[in-house]
PDB file of C-alpha atoms in Angstrom:
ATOM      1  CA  UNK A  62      27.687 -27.342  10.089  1.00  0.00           C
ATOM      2  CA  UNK A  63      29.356 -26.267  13.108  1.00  0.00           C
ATOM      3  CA  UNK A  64      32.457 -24.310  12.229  1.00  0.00           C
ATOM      4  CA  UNK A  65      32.779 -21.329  13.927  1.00  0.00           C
ATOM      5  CA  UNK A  66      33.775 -17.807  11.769  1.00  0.00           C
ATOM      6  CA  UNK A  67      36.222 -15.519  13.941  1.00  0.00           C
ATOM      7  CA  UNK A  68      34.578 -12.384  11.960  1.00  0.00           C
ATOM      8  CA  UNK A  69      31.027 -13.384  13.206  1.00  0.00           C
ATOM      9  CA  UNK A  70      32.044 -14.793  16.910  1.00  0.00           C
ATOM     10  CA  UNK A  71      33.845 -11.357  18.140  1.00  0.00           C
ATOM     11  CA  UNK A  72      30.382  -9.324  17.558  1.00  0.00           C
ATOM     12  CA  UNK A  73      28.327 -11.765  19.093  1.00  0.00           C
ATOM     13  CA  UNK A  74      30.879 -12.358  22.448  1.00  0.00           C
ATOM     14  CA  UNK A  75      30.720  -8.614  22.531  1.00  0.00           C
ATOM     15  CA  UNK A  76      27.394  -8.076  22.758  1.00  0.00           C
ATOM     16  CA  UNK A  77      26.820 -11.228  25.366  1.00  0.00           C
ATOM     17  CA  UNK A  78      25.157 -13.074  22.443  1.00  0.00           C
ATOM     18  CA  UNK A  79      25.443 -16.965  22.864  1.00  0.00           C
ATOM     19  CA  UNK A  80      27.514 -18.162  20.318  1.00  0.00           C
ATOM     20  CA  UNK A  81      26.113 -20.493  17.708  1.00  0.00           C
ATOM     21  CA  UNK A  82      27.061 -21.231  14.296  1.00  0.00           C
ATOM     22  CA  UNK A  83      23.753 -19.960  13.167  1.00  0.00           C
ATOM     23  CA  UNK A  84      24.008 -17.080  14.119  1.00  0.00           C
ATOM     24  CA  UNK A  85      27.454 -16.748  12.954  1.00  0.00           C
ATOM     25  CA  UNK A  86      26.206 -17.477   9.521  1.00  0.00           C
ATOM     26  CA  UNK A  87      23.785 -15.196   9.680  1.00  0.00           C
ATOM     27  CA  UNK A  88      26.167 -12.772  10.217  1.00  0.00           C
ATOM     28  CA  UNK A  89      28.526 -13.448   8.157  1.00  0.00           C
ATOM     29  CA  UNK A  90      25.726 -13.446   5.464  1.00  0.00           C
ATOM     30  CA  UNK A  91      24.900  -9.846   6.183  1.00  0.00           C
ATOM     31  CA  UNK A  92      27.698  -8.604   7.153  1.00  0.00           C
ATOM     32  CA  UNK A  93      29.001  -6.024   3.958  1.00  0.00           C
ATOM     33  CA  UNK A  94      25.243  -6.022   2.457  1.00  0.00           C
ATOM     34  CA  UNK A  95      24.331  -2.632   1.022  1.00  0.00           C
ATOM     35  CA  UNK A  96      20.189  -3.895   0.592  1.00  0.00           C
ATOM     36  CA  UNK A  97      18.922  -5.153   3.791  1.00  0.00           C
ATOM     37  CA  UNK A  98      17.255  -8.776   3.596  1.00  0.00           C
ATOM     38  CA  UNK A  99      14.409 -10.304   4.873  1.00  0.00           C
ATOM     39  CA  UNK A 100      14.202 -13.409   7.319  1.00  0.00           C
ATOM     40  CA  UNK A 101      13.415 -15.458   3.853  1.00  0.00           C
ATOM     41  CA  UNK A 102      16.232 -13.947   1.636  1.00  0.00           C
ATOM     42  CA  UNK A 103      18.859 -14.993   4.436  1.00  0.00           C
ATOM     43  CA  UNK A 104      17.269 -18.373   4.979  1.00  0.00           C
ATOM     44  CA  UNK A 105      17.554 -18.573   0.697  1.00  0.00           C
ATOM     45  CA  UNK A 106      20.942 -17.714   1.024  1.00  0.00           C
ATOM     46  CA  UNK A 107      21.953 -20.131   3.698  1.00  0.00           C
ATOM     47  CA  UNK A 108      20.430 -22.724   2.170  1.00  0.00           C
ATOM     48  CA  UNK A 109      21.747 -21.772  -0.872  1.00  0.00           C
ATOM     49  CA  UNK A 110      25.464 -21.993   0.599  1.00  0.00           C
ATOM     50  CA  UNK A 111      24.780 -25.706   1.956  1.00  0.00           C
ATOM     51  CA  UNK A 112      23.501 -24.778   5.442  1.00  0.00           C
ATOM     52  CA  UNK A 113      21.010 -27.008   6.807  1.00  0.00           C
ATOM     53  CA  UNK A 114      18.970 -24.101   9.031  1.00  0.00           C
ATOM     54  CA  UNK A 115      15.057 -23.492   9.393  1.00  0.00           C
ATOM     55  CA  UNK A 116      13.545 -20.530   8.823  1.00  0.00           C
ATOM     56  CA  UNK A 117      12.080 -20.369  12.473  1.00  0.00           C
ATOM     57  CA  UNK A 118      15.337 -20.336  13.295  1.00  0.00           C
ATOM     58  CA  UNK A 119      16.491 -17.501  11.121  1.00  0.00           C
ATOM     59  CA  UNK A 120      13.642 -15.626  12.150  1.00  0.00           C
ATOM     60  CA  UNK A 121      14.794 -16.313  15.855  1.00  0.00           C
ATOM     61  CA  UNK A 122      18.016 -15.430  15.599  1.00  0.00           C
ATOM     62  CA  UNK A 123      17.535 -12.351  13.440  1.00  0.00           C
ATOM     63  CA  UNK A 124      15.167 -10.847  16.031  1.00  0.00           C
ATOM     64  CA  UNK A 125      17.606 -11.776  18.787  1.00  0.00           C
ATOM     65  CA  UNK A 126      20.739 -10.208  16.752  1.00  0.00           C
ATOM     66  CA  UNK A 127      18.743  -6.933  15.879  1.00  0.00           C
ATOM     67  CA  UNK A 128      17.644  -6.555  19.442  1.00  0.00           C
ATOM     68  CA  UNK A 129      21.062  -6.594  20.846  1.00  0.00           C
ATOM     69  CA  UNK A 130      22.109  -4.221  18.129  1.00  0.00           C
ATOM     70  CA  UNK A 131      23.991  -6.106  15.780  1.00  0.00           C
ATOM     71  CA  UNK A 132      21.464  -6.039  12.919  1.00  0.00           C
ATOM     72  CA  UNK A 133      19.171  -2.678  11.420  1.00  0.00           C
ATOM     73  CA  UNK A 134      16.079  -3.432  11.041  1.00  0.00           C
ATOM     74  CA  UNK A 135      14.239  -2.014   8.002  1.00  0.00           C
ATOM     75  CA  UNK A 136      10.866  -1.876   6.134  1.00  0.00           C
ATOM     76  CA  UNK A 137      11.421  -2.627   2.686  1.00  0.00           C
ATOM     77  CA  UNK A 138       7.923  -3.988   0.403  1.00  0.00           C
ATOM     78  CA  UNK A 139       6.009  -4.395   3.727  1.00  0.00           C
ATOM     79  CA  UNK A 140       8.462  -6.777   5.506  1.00  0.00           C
ATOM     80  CA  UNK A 141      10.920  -6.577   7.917  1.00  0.00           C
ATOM     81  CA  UNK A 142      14.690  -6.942   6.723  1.00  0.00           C
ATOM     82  CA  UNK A 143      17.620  -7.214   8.204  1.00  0.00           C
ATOM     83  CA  UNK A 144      21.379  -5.082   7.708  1.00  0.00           C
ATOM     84  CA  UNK A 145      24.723  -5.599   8.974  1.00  0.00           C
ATOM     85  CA  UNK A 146      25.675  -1.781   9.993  1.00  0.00           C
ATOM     86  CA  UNK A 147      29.175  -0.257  11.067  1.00  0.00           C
ATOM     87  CA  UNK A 148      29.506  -0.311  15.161  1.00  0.00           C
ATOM     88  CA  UNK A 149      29.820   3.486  15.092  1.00  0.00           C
ATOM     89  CA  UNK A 150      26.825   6.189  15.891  1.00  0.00           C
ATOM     90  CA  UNK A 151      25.591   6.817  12.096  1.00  0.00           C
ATOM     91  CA  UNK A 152      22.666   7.703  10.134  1.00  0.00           C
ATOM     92  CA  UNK A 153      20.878   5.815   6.776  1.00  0.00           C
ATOM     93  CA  UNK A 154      20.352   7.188   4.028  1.00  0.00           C
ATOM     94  CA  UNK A 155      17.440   4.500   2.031  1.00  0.00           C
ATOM     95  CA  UNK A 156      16.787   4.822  -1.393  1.00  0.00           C
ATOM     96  CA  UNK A 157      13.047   3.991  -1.934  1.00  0.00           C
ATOM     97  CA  UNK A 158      13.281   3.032  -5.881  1.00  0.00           C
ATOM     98  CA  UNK A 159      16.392   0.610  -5.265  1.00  0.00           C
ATOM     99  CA  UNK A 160      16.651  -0.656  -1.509  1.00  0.00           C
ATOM    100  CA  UNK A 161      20.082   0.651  -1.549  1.00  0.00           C
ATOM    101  CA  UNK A 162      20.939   1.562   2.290  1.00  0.00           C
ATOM    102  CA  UNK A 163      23.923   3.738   2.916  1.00  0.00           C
ATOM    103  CA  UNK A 164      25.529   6.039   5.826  1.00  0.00           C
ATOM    104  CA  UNK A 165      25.064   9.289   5.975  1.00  0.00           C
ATOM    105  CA  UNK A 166      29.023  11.130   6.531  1.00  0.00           C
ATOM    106  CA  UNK A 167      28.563  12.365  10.303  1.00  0.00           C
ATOM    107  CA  UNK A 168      29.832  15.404  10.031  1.00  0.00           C
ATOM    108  CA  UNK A 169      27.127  16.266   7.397  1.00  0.00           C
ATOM    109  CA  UNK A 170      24.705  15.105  10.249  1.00  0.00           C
ATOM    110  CA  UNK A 171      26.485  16.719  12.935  1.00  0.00           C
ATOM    111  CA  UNK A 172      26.134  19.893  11.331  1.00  0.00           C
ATOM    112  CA  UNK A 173      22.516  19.633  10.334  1.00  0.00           C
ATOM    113  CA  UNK A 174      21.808  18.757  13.922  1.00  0.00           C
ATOM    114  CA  UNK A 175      23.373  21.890  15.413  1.00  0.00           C
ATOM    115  CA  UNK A 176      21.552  24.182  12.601  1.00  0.00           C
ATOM    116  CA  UNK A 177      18.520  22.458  13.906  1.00  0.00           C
ATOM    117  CA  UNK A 178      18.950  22.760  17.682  1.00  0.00           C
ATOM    118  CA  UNK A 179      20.043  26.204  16.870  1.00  0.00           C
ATOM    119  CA  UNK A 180      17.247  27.084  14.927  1.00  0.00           C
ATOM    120  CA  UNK A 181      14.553  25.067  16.619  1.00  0.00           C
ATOM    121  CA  UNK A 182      15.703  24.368  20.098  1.00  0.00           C
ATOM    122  CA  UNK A 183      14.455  21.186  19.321  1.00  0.00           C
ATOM    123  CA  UNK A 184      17.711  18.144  20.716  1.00  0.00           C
ATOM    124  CA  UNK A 185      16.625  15.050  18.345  1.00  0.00           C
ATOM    125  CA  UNK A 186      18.026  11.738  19.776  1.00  0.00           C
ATOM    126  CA  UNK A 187      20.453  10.999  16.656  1.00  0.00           C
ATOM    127  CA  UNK A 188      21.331   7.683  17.542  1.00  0.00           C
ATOM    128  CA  UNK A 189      19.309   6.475  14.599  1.00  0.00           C
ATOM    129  CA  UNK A 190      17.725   8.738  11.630  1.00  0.00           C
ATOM    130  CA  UNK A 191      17.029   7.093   8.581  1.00  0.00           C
ATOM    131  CA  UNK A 192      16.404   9.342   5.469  1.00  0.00           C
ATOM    132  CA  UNK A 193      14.433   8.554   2.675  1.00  0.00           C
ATOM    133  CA  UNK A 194      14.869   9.512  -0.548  1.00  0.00           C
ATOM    134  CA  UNK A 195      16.673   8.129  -3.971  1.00  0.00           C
ATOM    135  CA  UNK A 196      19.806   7.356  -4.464  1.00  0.00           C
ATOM    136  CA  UNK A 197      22.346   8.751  -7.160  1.00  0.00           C
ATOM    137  CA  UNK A 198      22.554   6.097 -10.019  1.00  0.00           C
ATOM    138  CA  UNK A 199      18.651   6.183  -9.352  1.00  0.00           C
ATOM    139  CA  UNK A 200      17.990   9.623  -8.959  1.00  0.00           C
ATOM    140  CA  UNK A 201      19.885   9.367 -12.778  1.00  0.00           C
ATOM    141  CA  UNK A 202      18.359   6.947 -14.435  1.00  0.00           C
ATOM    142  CA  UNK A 203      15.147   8.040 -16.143  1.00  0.00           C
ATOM    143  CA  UNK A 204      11.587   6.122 -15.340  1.00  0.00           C
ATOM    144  CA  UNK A 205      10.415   3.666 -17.900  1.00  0.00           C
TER     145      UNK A 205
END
């Protein structure tokens, strides 16, 4: 396959990214994820979709995409995995029962972070906090 997807292309030109159509894909197949996925979950999912793409190659171009910023990388079950985020400065809030990954509202952060410099004198770098916890529909469902 070598169509190109306009959604996918703009991040990667942005970030001086060569363009290929793998890594468009794997864009595009993260891109409005709320669970992160691992290296072998996008390679399923590609493969799935009719993409002929090996899974050194996913793992290549994963690395390279998270290391220009484009993907979050996360530790869910032991493994790395991989999440589409918003451009903006934001925070994660991970539930640990689900996988569910979600941003935390900036001004709640914002706020928290002057209380803290205030009360601590202690200036966190905020570009990245991720906060662990469970999430709501979890957090309501009893344990079995």
């Amino acid at each position: 396959m070598s169509e190109t997807t306009p959604a996918a292309d703009t991040p990667l030109r942005a970030s001086g990214v060569r363009t290929t159509w793998q890594r468009q894909a794997i864009l595009a197949a993260l891109t409005g994820r709320t669970h992160p996925m691992t290296a072998q979950a996008v390679h399923s999912a590609l493969t799935g979709a009719g993409h002929r793409i090996g899974l050194s190659t996913v793992y290549r171009a994963l690395h390279r995409l998270a290391e220009v910023g484009l993907l979050h990388t996360f530790e869910v079950g032991g493994e790395r995995a991989y999440r589409r985020c918003p451009d903006t400065p934001h925070q994660h809030l991970l539930c640990d029962d689900c996988g569910l990954v979600t941003e935390c509202p900036p001004h709640l952060v914002e706020t928290w972070l002057r209380e803290l410099r205030a009360a601590t004198g202690f200036t966190p770098h905020a570009d990245r906090i991720d906060l662990h916890g469970h999430c709501a529909t979890c957090t309501a469902t009893p344990a079995t």
